[in-house]
XYZ file of C-alpha atoms in Angstrom:
781
model
C -9.312 10.125 3.528
C -5.915 11.708 3.442
C -5.144 15.425 3.886
C -5.906 17.847 1.139
C -3.763 17.949 -1.910
C -3.369 21.050 -4.137
C -5.273 20.939 -7.452
C -3.206 20.321 -10.582
C -3.421 21.425 -14.155
C -6.306 19.537 -15.788
C -8.328 19.160 -12.610
C -11.919 20.453 -12.889
C -12.924 23.718 -11.363
C -16.500 22.612 -10.951
C -18.365 19.297 -10.986
C -22.123 19.727 -11.226
C -23.155 22.385 -8.660
C -19.968 21.807 -6.550
C -16.821 23.988 -6.709
C -13.710 21.778 -6.598
C -11.204 23.126 -3.966
C -8.610 20.262 -3.478
C -7.677 16.667 -4.204
C -8.532 13.948 -1.694
C -7.165 10.882 -3.372
C -7.572 8.429 -6.176
C -8.935 4.888 -6.630
C -9.391 2.267 -9.246
C -12.399 4.006 -10.854
C -11.457 7.636 -10.614
C -10.173 10.571 -8.636
C -11.826 12.004 -5.508
C -12.014 15.756 -4.963
C -13.014 17.958 -2.076
C -15.852 20.176 -3.244
C -18.163 22.804 -1.802
C -21.867 23.304 -2.493
C -23.321 26.823 -3.157
C -24.574 26.830 0.448
C -21.092 25.900 1.830
C -21.669 22.110 2.330
C -18.472 20.045 2.137
C -18.684 17.047 -0.202
C -16.321 14.368 -1.466
C -16.763 14.135 -5.257
C -15.647 11.003 -7.059
C -15.124 11.659 -10.796
C -14.962 8.538 -13.062
C -11.773 7.959 -15.087
C -11.955 9.131 -18.672
C -11.359 5.636 -20.255
C -14.199 4.214 -18.201
C -16.441 7.138 -18.932
C -16.198 6.423 -22.642
C -17.459 2.835 -22.059
C -21.231 2.682 -22.715
C -21.439 -0.609 -20.742
C -19.720 0.949 -17.729
C -21.969 3.962 -17.795
C -24.993 1.728 -17.705
C -23.708 -0.235 -14.782
C -22.526 2.946 -13.025
C -26.042 4.468 -13.286
C -27.475 1.290 -11.684
C -24.847 1.465 -8.861
C -25.720 5.097 -8.078
C -29.456 4.411 -8.055
C -29.004 1.449 -5.777
C -26.504 3.364 -3.490
C -28.930 6.108 -2.961
C -31.268 3.741 -1.301
C -28.729 2.642 1.346
C -29.459 4.317 4.664
C -28.140 2.774 7.876
C -26.554 3.776 11.194
C -23.184 2.414 10.234
C -23.193 3.405 6.507
C -22.618 6.626 4.727
C -24.377 6.996 1.360
C -24.491 9.120 -1.758
C -25.975 12.616 -1.552
C -25.758 13.707 -5.241
C -24.650 12.255 -8.615
C -24.842 12.546 -12.327
C -24.308 9.128 -14.013
C -24.908 10.815 -17.410
C -22.490 13.562 -16.839
C -19.297 14.130 -18.825
C -17.601 12.560 -17.024
C -19.948 10.585 -14.617
C -19.551 11.516 -11.006
C -21.127 11.067 -7.533
C -20.866 13.083 -4.326
C -21.004 12.208 -0.644
C -20.927 14.485 2.346
C -17.271 15.075 3.368
C -16.228 14.430 7.011
C -12.441 14.405 7.891
C -11.025 11.822 10.150
C -9.175 8.482 10.615
C -9.688 5.149 8.779
C -9.284 1.788 10.438
C -6.166 1.176 8.418
C -4.514 4.245 9.781
C -5.598 3.620 13.355
C -4.186 0.076 13.432
C -0.983 1.234 11.818
C -0.566 3.922 14.405
C -1.666 2.087 17.548
C -1.237 -1.557 16.743
C -3.764 -4.438 16.809
C -7.002 -4.122 18.837
C -8.035 -6.334 21.796
C -10.747 -8.858 21.242
C -13.631 -6.838 22.746
C -13.361 -3.847 20.431
C -12.763 -6.148 17.405
C -16.074 -7.908 18.203
C -17.815 -4.609 18.608
C -16.321 -3.355 15.289
C -17.583 -6.604 13.666
C -21.091 -6.130 14.933
C -21.196 -2.620 13.622
C -19.811 -3.643 10.221
C -22.332 -6.560 10.001
C -25.223 -4.073 10.705
C -23.817 -1.886 7.931
C -23.744 -4.798 5.555
C -27.277 -5.631 6.537
C -28.459 -2.126 5.392
C -26.351 -2.386 2.165
C -27.632 -5.796 1.175
C -31.290 -4.868 2.004
C -31.344 -2.803 -1.141
C -29.610 -5.382 -3.304
C -26.190 -3.788 -3.225
C -22.976 -5.588 -2.803
C -20.063 -3.455 -1.650
C -17.237 -5.562 -3.158
C -14.442 -3.498 -1.666
C -14.812 -3.788 2.103
C -11.302 -3.098 3.476
C -9.723 -1.203 6.372
C -9.283 2.087 4.435
C -13.053 2.055 3.529
C -14.051 1.846 7.257
C -14.108 5.100 9.271
C -14.062 5.247 13.128
C -16.475 7.393 15.177
C -17.101 7.320 18.936
C -20.436 5.504 18.378
C -19.391 2.932 15.836
C -17.745 2.405 12.444
C -18.939 3.846 9.041
C -18.665 1.881 5.853
C -17.851 4.203 2.900
C -16.966 4.204 -0.832
C -20.289 3.233 -2.491
C -18.633 4.587 -5.668
C -17.486 1.049 -6.470
C -20.303 -0.916 -4.853
C -22.253 -2.850 -7.362
C -26.046 -3.420 -7.505
C -26.516 -7.106 -7.142
C -28.892 -7.380 -10.055
C -26.375 -5.427 -12.297
C -23.352 -7.425 -11.375
C -23.330 -9.286 -14.664
C -22.660 -6.041 -16.466
C -19.142 -6.025 -15.175
C -16.764 -5.911 -18.219
C -14.619 -8.984 -18.895
C -11.318 -8.448 -17.188
C -12.619 -5.745 -14.839
C -12.074 -6.820 -11.199
C -13.238 -4.473 -8.462
C -11.599 -5.001 -5.097
C -8.392 -5.033 -3.089
C -6.034 -8.049 -2.941
C -6.091 -9.779 0.425
C -9.616 -8.710 1.085
C -11.353 -9.858 -2.062
C -13.367 -13.142 -1.932
C -12.283 -16.195 -4.029
C -15.307 -15.805 -6.265
C -14.218 -12.214 -7.050
C -10.781 -13.408 -8.038
C -11.977 -16.176 -10.223
C -14.706 -14.344 -12.107
C -17.652 -16.258 -10.483
C -21.020 -14.595 -9.663
C -20.764 -12.117 -6.736
C -23.333 -11.938 -3.956
C -23.658 -10.829 -0.253
C -21.440 -13.726 0.872
C -18.543 -11.954 -0.859
C -18.733 -9.059 1.560
C -18.944 -11.499 4.484
C -15.530 -12.889 3.331
C -14.099 -9.389 3.216
C -15.484 -8.686 6.743
C -13.542 -11.680 8.041
C -10.354 -10.439 6.467
C -11.019 -6.968 7.974
C -11.530 -8.357 11.490
C -8.274 -10.310 11.135
C -6.460 -7.145 10.228
C -7.875 -5.237 13.168
C -6.994 -8.060 15.629
C -3.482 -8.833 14.323
C -2.308 -5.863 12.248
C -2.139 -7.902 8.994
C -4.601 -9.726 6.785
C -5.274 -13.502 7.055
C -3.370 -14.273 3.882
C -0.104 -12.401 4.702
C 1.756 -9.820 2.748
C 3.232 -9.666 -0.776
C 2.206 -8.768 -4.312
C -1.394 -8.592 -5.427
C -0.977 -11.852 -7.418
C 0.561 -13.676 -4.496
C -2.163 -12.599 -2.190
C -4.877 -13.582 -4.746
C -3.368 -16.969 -5.177
C -3.413 -17.636 -1.356
C -7.011 -16.483 -1.166
C -8.160 -18.917 -3.918
C -6.033 -21.909 -3.043
C -4.646 -21.686 0.517
C -6.020 -21.549 4.013
C -5.797 -18.331 6.065
C -3.460 -18.003 8.953
C -5.775 -17.430 11.975
C -3.394 -18.632 14.704
C -2.925 -15.206 16.212
C -6.568 -14.465 16.631
C -8.055 -14.556 20.140
C -10.139 -17.725 20.964
C -13.689 -16.092 20.950
C -12.994 -14.385 17.540
C -11.225 -17.190 15.633
C -14.204 -19.489 14.899
C -16.386 -16.493 13.765
C -13.649 -15.297 11.363
C -12.949 -18.787 10.108
C -16.598 -19.171 9.169
C -16.489 -15.846 7.197
C -13.371 -17.024 5.285
C -14.746 -20.255 3.896
C -13.767 -20.734 0.288
C -17.264 -21.621 -0.822
C -19.819 -18.789 -0.459
C -22.616 -21.145 0.788
C -20.592 -22.248 3.663
C -20.262 -18.636 5.067
C -22.890 -17.337 7.583
C -25.466 -14.844 6.424
C -25.083 -11.366 7.624
C -28.010 -11.736 10.040
C -26.489 -14.836 11.703
C -23.112 -13.266 11.831
C -24.496 -10.066 13.385
C -26.168 -12.070 16.135
C -23.050 -14.056 16.792
C -20.860 -10.985 16.948
C -23.230 -9.023 19.110
C -23.482 -11.894 21.594
C -19.733 -12.421 21.623
C -19.192 -8.687 22.213
C -21.573 -8.666 25.101
C -19.868 -11.613 26.692
C -16.403 -9.903 26.486
C -16.574 -6.830 28.736
C -13.873 -4.829 30.392
C -11.011 -5.365 27.893
C -10.473 -1.755 27.234
C -11.546 1.726 28.258
C -13.389 4.050 26.099
C -13.429 7.793 25.751
C -16.416 9.819 26.885
C -18.605 10.757 24.051
C -18.447 14.530 24.110
C -20.036 16.846 21.588
C -20.735 15.918 18.070
C -20.239 18.685 15.473
C -22.441 19.066 12.524
C -20.764 18.555 9.199
C -22.977 20.594 6.951
C -24.703 23.855 6.737
C -27.542 22.676 4.454
C -30.057 21.277 6.974
C -29.013 17.619 6.950
C -27.290 16.533 10.099
C -24.006 14.597 9.615
C -21.470 13.740 12.259
C -17.836 14.746 12.033
C -16.676 11.165 12.206
C -13.244 9.659 12.202
C -12.381 9.371 8.543
C -12.388 11.838 5.706
C -15.533 10.926 3.926
C -19.212 10.735 4.714
C -21.909 10.725 7.330
C -24.878 12.036 5.555
C -27.971 10.211 6.788
C -30.559 12.284 8.596
C -31.193 11.984 12.335
C -28.949 10.927 15.105
C -26.954 7.819 16.022
C -27.104 5.564 18.967
C -25.036 6.470 22.060
C -21.510 5.314 22.472
C -21.302 1.572 22.935
C -19.036 0.268 25.712
C -15.897 -1.388 24.623
C -16.189 0.013 21.056
C -12.733 1.539 20.691
C -9.366 0.738 22.373
C -8.401 3.686 24.664
C -5.667 5.191 22.608
C -7.862 5.139 19.465
C -10.941 6.356 21.325
C -8.898 9.325 22.698
C -7.768 10.294 19.243
C -11.183 9.857 17.638
C -12.895 11.728 20.464
C -10.530 14.606 20.216
C -11.453 15.050 16.541
C -15.143 14.591 16.830
C -15.499 17.271 19.426
C -13.838 20.002 17.457
C -16.080 22.223 15.281
C -14.967 21.976 11.670
C -13.804 25.404 10.379
C -14.740 26.717 6.988
C -13.280 24.907 4.012
C -10.046 26.233 2.624
C -10.312 28.247 -0.610
C -8.944 26.526 -3.704
C -5.163 26.204 -3.372
C -3.219 28.632 -5.458
C -1.227 26.356 -7.815
C -0.544 28.154 -11.109
C 0.803 26.212 -13.970
C 4.556 25.717 -14.121
C 6.193 27.462 -17.074
C 5.942 25.318 -20.256
C 9.308 23.796 -21.131
C 10.695 24.018 -24.633
C 9.797 21.102 -26.910
C 12.264 18.287 -26.782
C 12.436 14.964 -28.632
C 12.183 13.088 -25.274
C 9.456 13.334 -22.664
C 10.368 15.772 -19.896
C 10.248 14.575 -16.334
C 6.859 15.077 -14.839
C 6.131 17.357 -11.927
C 4.279 15.944 -8.912
C 2.049 18.294 -6.816
C 3.897 21.097 -5.178
C 4.558 21.135 -1.475
C 5.985 24.649 -1.379
C 3.195 27.008 -2.484
C 5.230 30.195 -2.228
C 7.850 28.870 -4.549
C 5.133 28.006 -7.015
C 3.428 31.370 -6.732
C 6.705 33.107 -7.491
C 7.055 31.145 -10.743
C 9.631 28.684 -9.634
C 9.438 25.113 -10.724
C 7.170 23.190 -8.369
C 9.406 21.129 -6.038
C 8.319 19.028 -3.077
C 10.346 20.286 -0.075
C 11.961 17.796 2.296
C 11.050 18.627 5.818
C 13.808 19.790 8.127
C 14.572 17.108 10.668
C 14.392 17.663 14.387
C 17.605 17.686 16.380
C 19.061 14.172 16.609
C 17.883 12.393 19.633
C 18.594 9.078 21.216
C 17.045 6.245 19.211
C 14.408 4.037 20.803
C 10.944 2.789 20.073
C 7.932 4.919 20.926
C 4.333 3.936 21.123
C 2.972 7.432 21.423
C 1.014 7.833 18.180
C -0.582 11.384 18.138
C -3.200 10.971 15.408
C -4.283 14.514 16.083
C -0.903 16.014 16.713
C -1.142 18.783 14.155
C -4.870 19.565 14.610
C -4.616 22.802 16.515
C -2.134 24.430 14.138
C -4.109 23.213 11.101
C -7.413 24.702 12.465
C -5.731 28.000 13.275
C -4.549 28.101 9.648
C -8.151 27.550 8.319
C -7.329 24.065 7.060
C -9.759 22.163 9.080
C -8.656 18.640 10.119
C -6.041 18.269 7.375
C -2.964 18.693 9.475
C -3.020 15.600 11.615
C -0.068 13.286 12.161
C 0.328 9.597 12.142
C 3.135 9.524 14.730
C 5.034 11.706 17.032
C 7.882 11.710 14.351
C 6.089 12.557 11.100
C 3.055 13.258 9.099
C 1.644 10.613 6.925
C 0.665 13.293 4.438
C 0.805 16.761 5.478
C -1.596 19.161 3.740
C -0.145 20.232 0.486
C -0.292 23.887 -0.176
C 0.402 24.813 3.452
C 3.494 24.678 5.597
C 3.079 22.064 8.269
C 4.682 21.960 11.641
C 8.097 21.071 10.294
C 8.040 23.141 7.084
C 9.730 26.450 6.164
C 7.546 29.122 4.566
C 10.226 30.898 2.468
C 10.375 30.228 -1.186
C 13.916 29.033 -1.243
C 14.842 25.324 -1.206
C 15.134 23.785 2.181
C 18.426 22.074 2.750
C 18.427 19.835 5.752
C 21.343 20.298 8.197
C 23.562 17.236 8.575
C 23.837 15.822 12.134
C 26.908 16.722 14.173
C 29.721 14.233 14.373
C 28.429 13.128 17.752
C 25.001 12.267 16.567
C 24.032 8.864 17.784
C 23.367 5.870 15.504
C 19.783 5.696 14.318
C 19.439 9.483 14.168
C 17.474 11.054 11.337
C 19.446 13.092 8.899
C 16.620 14.132 6.578
C 13.195 13.058 5.311
C 11.316 13.584 2.026
C 7.522 13.327 1.830
C 6.488 11.838 -1.536
C 2.728 12.385 -1.161
C 2.018 8.719 -2.054
C 2.461 5.171 -0.669
C 5.971 3.767 -0.926
C 6.525 0.033 -0.841
C 9.727 -0.346 -2.856
C 13.387 -0.192 -1.599
C 15.319 3.023 -2.377
C 18.517 2.715 -4.494
C 21.530 4.927 -4.070
C 24.024 5.694 -6.776
C 26.498 8.523 -7.340
C 25.069 10.676 -4.535
C 21.415 10.256 -5.591
C 18.648 8.284 -3.939
C 16.001 6.866 -6.412
C 12.585 5.696 -5.123
C 9.190 4.875 -6.692
C 5.783 5.593 -5.252
C 2.147 4.548 -5.854
C 1.448 8.053 -7.313
C 3.224 6.710 -10.535
C 6.391 8.768 -9.909
C 9.983 7.846 -9.751
C 11.865 10.408 -7.608
C 15.563 11.374 -7.739
C 16.656 12.949 -4.392
C 20.002 14.404 -3.320
C 21.498 11.865 -0.950
C 23.095 14.525 1.216
C 20.125 16.894 1.657
C 16.962 15.144 0.530
C 16.182 17.793 -2.062
C 14.377 16.570 -5.111
C 16.443 16.699 -8.336
C 13.614 15.545 -10.579
C 10.474 13.327 -10.761
C 9.533 11.141 -13.651
C 6.017 9.985 -14.087
C 5.244 6.537 -15.535
C 1.874 5.256 -16.559
C 1.247 3.272 -13.335
C 2.370 2.701 -9.774
C 6.096 2.312 -9.240
C 6.206 -0.490 -6.606
C 9.517 -1.830 -7.961
C 13.043 -0.798 -7.029
C 14.921 0.795 -9.858
C 18.395 -0.103 -11.150
C 21.139 2.381 -12.013
C 24.066 1.941 -14.501
C 26.127 4.150 -16.691
C 24.031 7.318 -16.184
C 20.724 5.670 -16.678
C 17.933 4.709 -14.278
C 15.860 1.657 -15.295
C 12.514 1.198 -13.537
C 9.515 -1.083 -13.947
C 5.884 0.033 -13.641
C 2.497 -1.372 -13.110
C 1.529 -0.147 -16.530
C 3.586 -3.132 -17.934
C 6.524 -1.077 -19.163
C 10.243 -0.931 -18.401
C 11.529 2.653 -18.582
C 15.015 3.913 -19.133
C 15.476 7.451 -17.712
C 18.462 9.822 -17.868
C 20.016 9.942 -14.405
C 20.936 13.713 -14.782
C 17.766 15.135 -16.321
C 14.972 12.703 -15.579
C 14.078 12.468 -19.270
C 12.918 9.278 -20.806
C 15.361 7.629 -23.146
C 13.240 4.555 -24.092
C 10.567 2.172 -22.760
C 10.073 -1.528 -23.329
C 6.800 -3.394 -23.028
C 6.980 -6.419 -20.668
C 3.333 -7.450 -20.546
C -0.147 -6.562 -19.348
C 0.815 -6.828 -15.739
C 3.396 -5.001 -13.728
C 7.087 -5.184 -14.694
C 9.471 -6.732 -12.187
C 12.305 -4.667 -10.745
C 15.178 -4.734 -13.332
C 18.822 -5.920 -13.037
C 21.572 -4.527 -15.163
C 24.753 -6.505 -16.132
C 27.126 -6.362 -19.080
C 25.090 -3.942 -21.123
C 21.796 -5.791 -20.708
C 18.704 -5.185 -18.579
C 17.023 -8.253 -17.301
C 13.420 -7.899 -16.315
C 10.477 -10.105 -15.678
C 6.764 -9.719 -16.638
C 3.679 -11.525 -17.711
C 1.476 -11.704 -20.739
C -2.305 -12.133 -21.345
C -4.813 -12.020 -18.526
C -7.754 -13.607 -20.326
C -10.645 -13.279 -17.805
C -9.519 -11.161 -14.952
C -7.185 -11.588 -11.961
C -8.351 -15.226 -11.325
C -7.041 -16.323 -14.667
C -3.566 -15.510 -13.589
C -3.487 -18.565 -11.414
C -5.193 -21.095 -13.676
C -4.891 -20.147 -17.313
C -1.960 -17.750 -17.797
C 1.067 -19.741 -18.816
C 3.205 -17.071 -20.366
C 5.309 -15.418 -17.896
C 8.537 -14.086 -19.251
C 12.089 -13.078 -18.575
C 13.475 -10.555 -21.034
C 16.989 -9.395 -21.898
C 16.953 -5.780 -23.242
C 19.806 -3.711 -24.676
C 20.500 -1.171 -22.089
C 21.332 1.560 -24.581
C 18.558 1.120 -27.119
C 15.780 -0.710 -25.400
C 15.857 -3.475 -28.131
C 14.977 -6.979 -27.016
C 17.890 -9.514 -27.189
C 15.954 -12.503 -26.061
C 12.836 -13.681 -24.207
C 12.423 -16.782 -22.124
C 9.083 -18.119 -21.195
C 8.287 -19.336 -17.686
C 5.430 -21.270 -16.059
C 3.796 -18.176 -14.606
C 4.543 -14.471 -14.014
C 7.932 -13.279 -12.949
C 7.295 -10.438 -10.494
C 10.583 -10.053 -8.692
C 14.016 -8.958 -10.050
C 16.173 -11.524 -11.764
C 19.560 -12.181 -10.165
C 22.530 -12.332 -12.561
C 25.845 -14.083 -11.517
C 28.654 -15.775 -13.475
C 26.809 -15.600 -16.872
C 23.541 -16.968 -15.479
C 20.198 -15.278 -14.926
C 18.224 -16.724 -11.904
C 14.552 -15.877 -11.931
C 11.447 -17.054 -9.941
C 8.099 -17.671 -11.384
C 5.221 -16.837 -9.038
C 3.707 -20.297 -8.938
C 6.765 -21.832 -7.363
C 9.452 -22.617 -9.979
C 13.053 -21.086 -10.033
C 14.809 -20.924 -13.395
C 18.588 -20.644 -14.408
C 18.986 -19.056 -17.794
C 22.012 -18.406 -19.880
C 22.539 -14.678 -19.652
C 23.603 -14.386 -23.271
C 21.020 -16.491 -25.063
C 18.183 -17.054 -22.510
C 18.550 -20.835 -22.965
C 17.286 -22.676 -19.906
C 19.979 -24.464 -17.869
C 17.846 -25.862 -15.116
C 14.702 -25.393 -13.092
C 13.620 -26.192 -9.580
C 10.080 -26.324 -8.265
C 9.081 -25.749 -4.663
C 5.806 -26.480 -3.005
C 4.769 -22.804 -2.596
C 4.758 -19.399 -4.188
C 7.961 -17.684 -4.972
C 7.466 -13.911 -4.767
C 10.989 -12.761 -3.605
C 14.362 -12.278 -5.235
C 16.973 -15.067 -4.903
C 20.482 -14.616 -3.502
C 23.601 -16.168 -5.120
C 26.912 -16.651 -3.281
C 29.825 -19.087 -3.494
C 28.293 -21.343 -6.085
C 24.965 -21.679 -4.346
C 21.484 -20.179 -4.979
C 19.223 -19.403 -1.974
C 15.549 -18.897 -2.318
C 12.584 -18.529 0.119
C 9.363 -20.298 -0.768
C 5.940 -19.969 0.826
C 5.960 -23.628 1.478
C 7.795 -22.742 4.656
C 11.387 -23.569 3.548
C 14.603 -21.764 2.700
C 16.386 -23.667 0.027
C 20.043 -23.855 -0.917
C 20.610 -25.149 -4.571
C 23.754 -25.842 -6.505
C 24.168 -22.841 -8.833
C 25.461 -24.936 -11.688
C 22.979 -27.961 -11.598
C 19.992 -26.747 -9.612
C 20.317 -29.739 -7.260
C 19.221 -29.136 -3.677
C 21.973 -28.883 -1.202
C 19.758 -28.390 1.884
C 16.535 -26.897 3.094
C 15.865 -24.988 6.256
C 12.405 -25.181 7.852
C 11.417 -21.548 8.395
C 7.779 -20.509 8.239
C 5.100 -19.859 5.621
C 5.822 -16.233 5.067
C 9.563 -15.404 4.940
C 11.429 -12.587 3.412
C 13.958 -12.746 0.517
C 17.352 -14.151 1.734
C 20.327 -11.945 2.336
C 23.759 -13.718 2.158
C 26.858 -12.164 3.702
C 30.085 -13.802 4.879
C 28.753 -17.404 5.008
C 25.455 -16.624 6.670
C 21.942 -16.379 5.280
C 19.638 -13.825 6.927
C 15.909 -13.686 6.511
C 12.993 -12.001 8.110
C 9.762 -13.841 8.917
C 6.020 -13.409 9.318
C 6.062 -13.809 13.068
C 8.380 -10.881 13.772
C 11.659 -12.740 13.819
C 15.000 -12.370 12.160
C 16.881 -15.604 11.610
C 20.576 -16.326 10.754
C 21.373 -19.619 8.987
C 24.779 -21.147 8.102
C 25.132 -20.933 4.337
C 27.140 -24.099 4.100
C 25.123 -26.558 6.300
C 21.650 -24.998 6.610
C 21.863 -25.034 10.388
C 20.395 -22.125 12.385
C 22.953 -19.884 14.015
C 20.510 -17.606 15.918
C 16.971 -16.346 15.894
C 15.800 -13.039 17.356
C 12.233 -11.837 17.956
C 12.641 -8.358 16.514
C 9.102 -7.091 16.419
C 5.765 -7.817 18.136
C 4.060 -7.250 14.818
C 3.941 -10.066 12.277
C 6.124 -9.012 9.405
C 9.924 -8.516 9.362
C 11.472 -7.612 5.957
C 14.628 -8.718 4.178
C 17.645 -7.299 5.965
C 20.535 -5.293 4.668
C 23.751 -6.405 6.362
C 26.721 -4.024 6.549
C 29.818 -4.037 8.712
C 28.447 -6.654 11.123
C 25.068 -5.130 11.556
C 21.736 -6.337 10.029
C 19.212 -3.554 9.294
C 15.589 -4.675 8.903
C 12.231 -3.069 8.713
C 9.056 -4.276 10.421
C 5.326 -4.039 10.103
C 5.303 -2.249 13.460
C 6.785 0.803 11.749
C 10.327 0.563 12.997
C 13.842 0.061 11.445
C 15.948 -2.297 13.629
C 19.689 -2.556 13.866
C 20.629 -6.100 15.020
C 24.148 -7.480 15.664
C 24.873 -9.882 12.815
C 26.905 -12.248 14.854
C 24.728 -12.556 17.899
C 21.260 -11.351 16.947
C 21.235 -8.764 19.791
C 19.382 -5.503 19.123
C 21.591 -2.345 18.915
C 19.034 0.423 18.185
C 15.597 1.226 16.785
C 14.405 3.984 14.470
C 10.620 4.520 14.510
C 8.783 5.832 11.349
C 5.156 5.419 12.406
C 4.367 3.282 9.251
C 5.282 -0.205 8.104
C 8.810 -0.536 6.718
C 8.445 -3.450 4.316
C 11.385 -2.912 1.924
C 15.011 -3.465 2.661
C 16.955 -0.193 3.266
C 19.834 0.942 1.103
C 23.341 1.888 2.558
C 25.857 4.277 1.210
C 28.598 6.346 2.888
C 27.593 5.544 6.380
C 23.916 6.421 5.903
C 20.838 4.173 5.616
C 18.045 5.200 3.167
C 14.594 3.630 3.896
C 10.999 4.116 2.801
C 7.905 3.701 4.987
C 4.429 2.800 3.822
C 3.076 6.262 4.539
C 5.160 7.807 1.671
C 8.280 9.122 3.543
C 11.814 8.465 2.507
C 14.381 8.794 5.409
C 18.111 9.134 5.668
C 19.348 7.737 8.945
C 22.872 7.750 10.276
């Protein structure tokens, strides 16, 4: 679980017998709150979304899930302690324990050695054994639902687990799970059984051993397509682990091992792989509740509620850096829970004909208490220091200060540079406590390249590139917000809330910001005020990033999804590219494509170039939408194309970079790259692209011959670069931004963020603006 978030208007004060004191997060089926029982017991309360709560069929299924989940009781599981499926709304509660999830530990410390991964797998297999013993299928086993303790993992989030006998009650179109970790049968709407969790376990172990899933990175639809139709990439797995994972990831459920067989294989392999890592001493285990049921303070903010004690620490269970972090947290007595954060409502604005910009949770409680408009405060940056990579990842860096402030374990850090999510409602180590805005001092003229100028903590995951226009940085988040930040200071000017995650980069033109959302709409927002001007429906899936040219906004989307996510790959034939009047939001034309268009169209010389996910690129007349040509590759197309000097460059997941004639679509050349490559960037006759093995490559744009190749990162993913003044700036899955000489490929400097940098940075006035996965926007000289 993440750190506490302040309660907002509309949040409940009490659920059942539990007083609600803070937000913990949100998922596909509802929001999770931190609650406190009358006796002081900490609980995590999941409240079902209102639209699902009104569905009688869902309530029936949810009641069965809760009844089944109550029966789960295993050493490596954490079950339900209270629930009311008939409540208004329905809810369930688990004992709350703060700590670190597997996803966060791998992001902070990197991939694990073979021995600890095998031990992890054995613990998870034992957890699945307990879950399946009561006819429950978890259906969302993923790194963020696995918590780390000194004596083994904990599987959490039974709120979306499904009783096996009730799985047929799932509504048409409802898919529970996470792309990249869901089984093929989940994605294609086939019956779900225990073998589905075995598939997810194989994907989890791949993530732990390599830092990425077995089907790469990209959009949810791209990941789902690979899961259903393509083989996993297991080339980087260690030899003892590879065949075990391969058996878990078989496409057909009957070809996967049973949990009992897998547990025996993993336990045997773990016993045969000693001495690969050191482990921390066990130390004291703190009790997590005051109500008589013993629960460990485990690594992860959720549950450990079964009675009794756990086995002693197992040798080789955790890599030394992770073990030290987890051990430090499990040996600290949890202080009393904080009182409910004081977050009074902001003053109600006067009625206006247009929707006002929404306000995200405040990060400056004193400003709110004084009646000021809630405004997330950018953290002051430390003094500029020489750039360079760092592997010191202090997961418990802020623990002492947080405990002293009575905030429990909320104030921990993901790296030695930043907090992934500092506790809202309390100043963290780098925050001011006065009510005034917090301008960030600019670096001195002598500040080195790669020095931080300011940072802004959004409070949600950020995967999209920021955009800079007229002194303002615009960036979207997975908390449904589009933020406008002052480019000089990082102060928030406004925040606009859409109806879904904003995982698409916006476009800015003539005083208007255009942004797509996962709610299937394209929004036009006033750049000065953050008020909505209009919105345009692009389909039932997410809208692509928009492109603005000559008074029109070009945006991609998709239509019907007949029977869930799997139908996208087989049945859905109505992807679209739209041209929309930039002033009014009226549709000018619509062009149908073979499948969904999820990335931004590119407009050049009166032509719109767009990629359909299933592998076809289109050239459309910008004025009429009439098709000029199409070109089909052998793999998915889930990145934007580049156009320069009469050529179109596109990266396909068939392992090639293509150069096409912009006028005819004829192929000029193709360059053998690798399966997972970034979108191409073309500057001064050179095509630059990042790759899935940590490399940045430069290719001659005229001939297709490689000029140079540099291993930038030890981690697998390197994103699309931004090339300015002879330097290529690219982010990596290892949490760093790299500056590379565009002529030679030599590294110049590194800026660490502590979380994956997947999106290309923006550049303006000598400053780079980048977003990291943990929700922080940085300005870097």
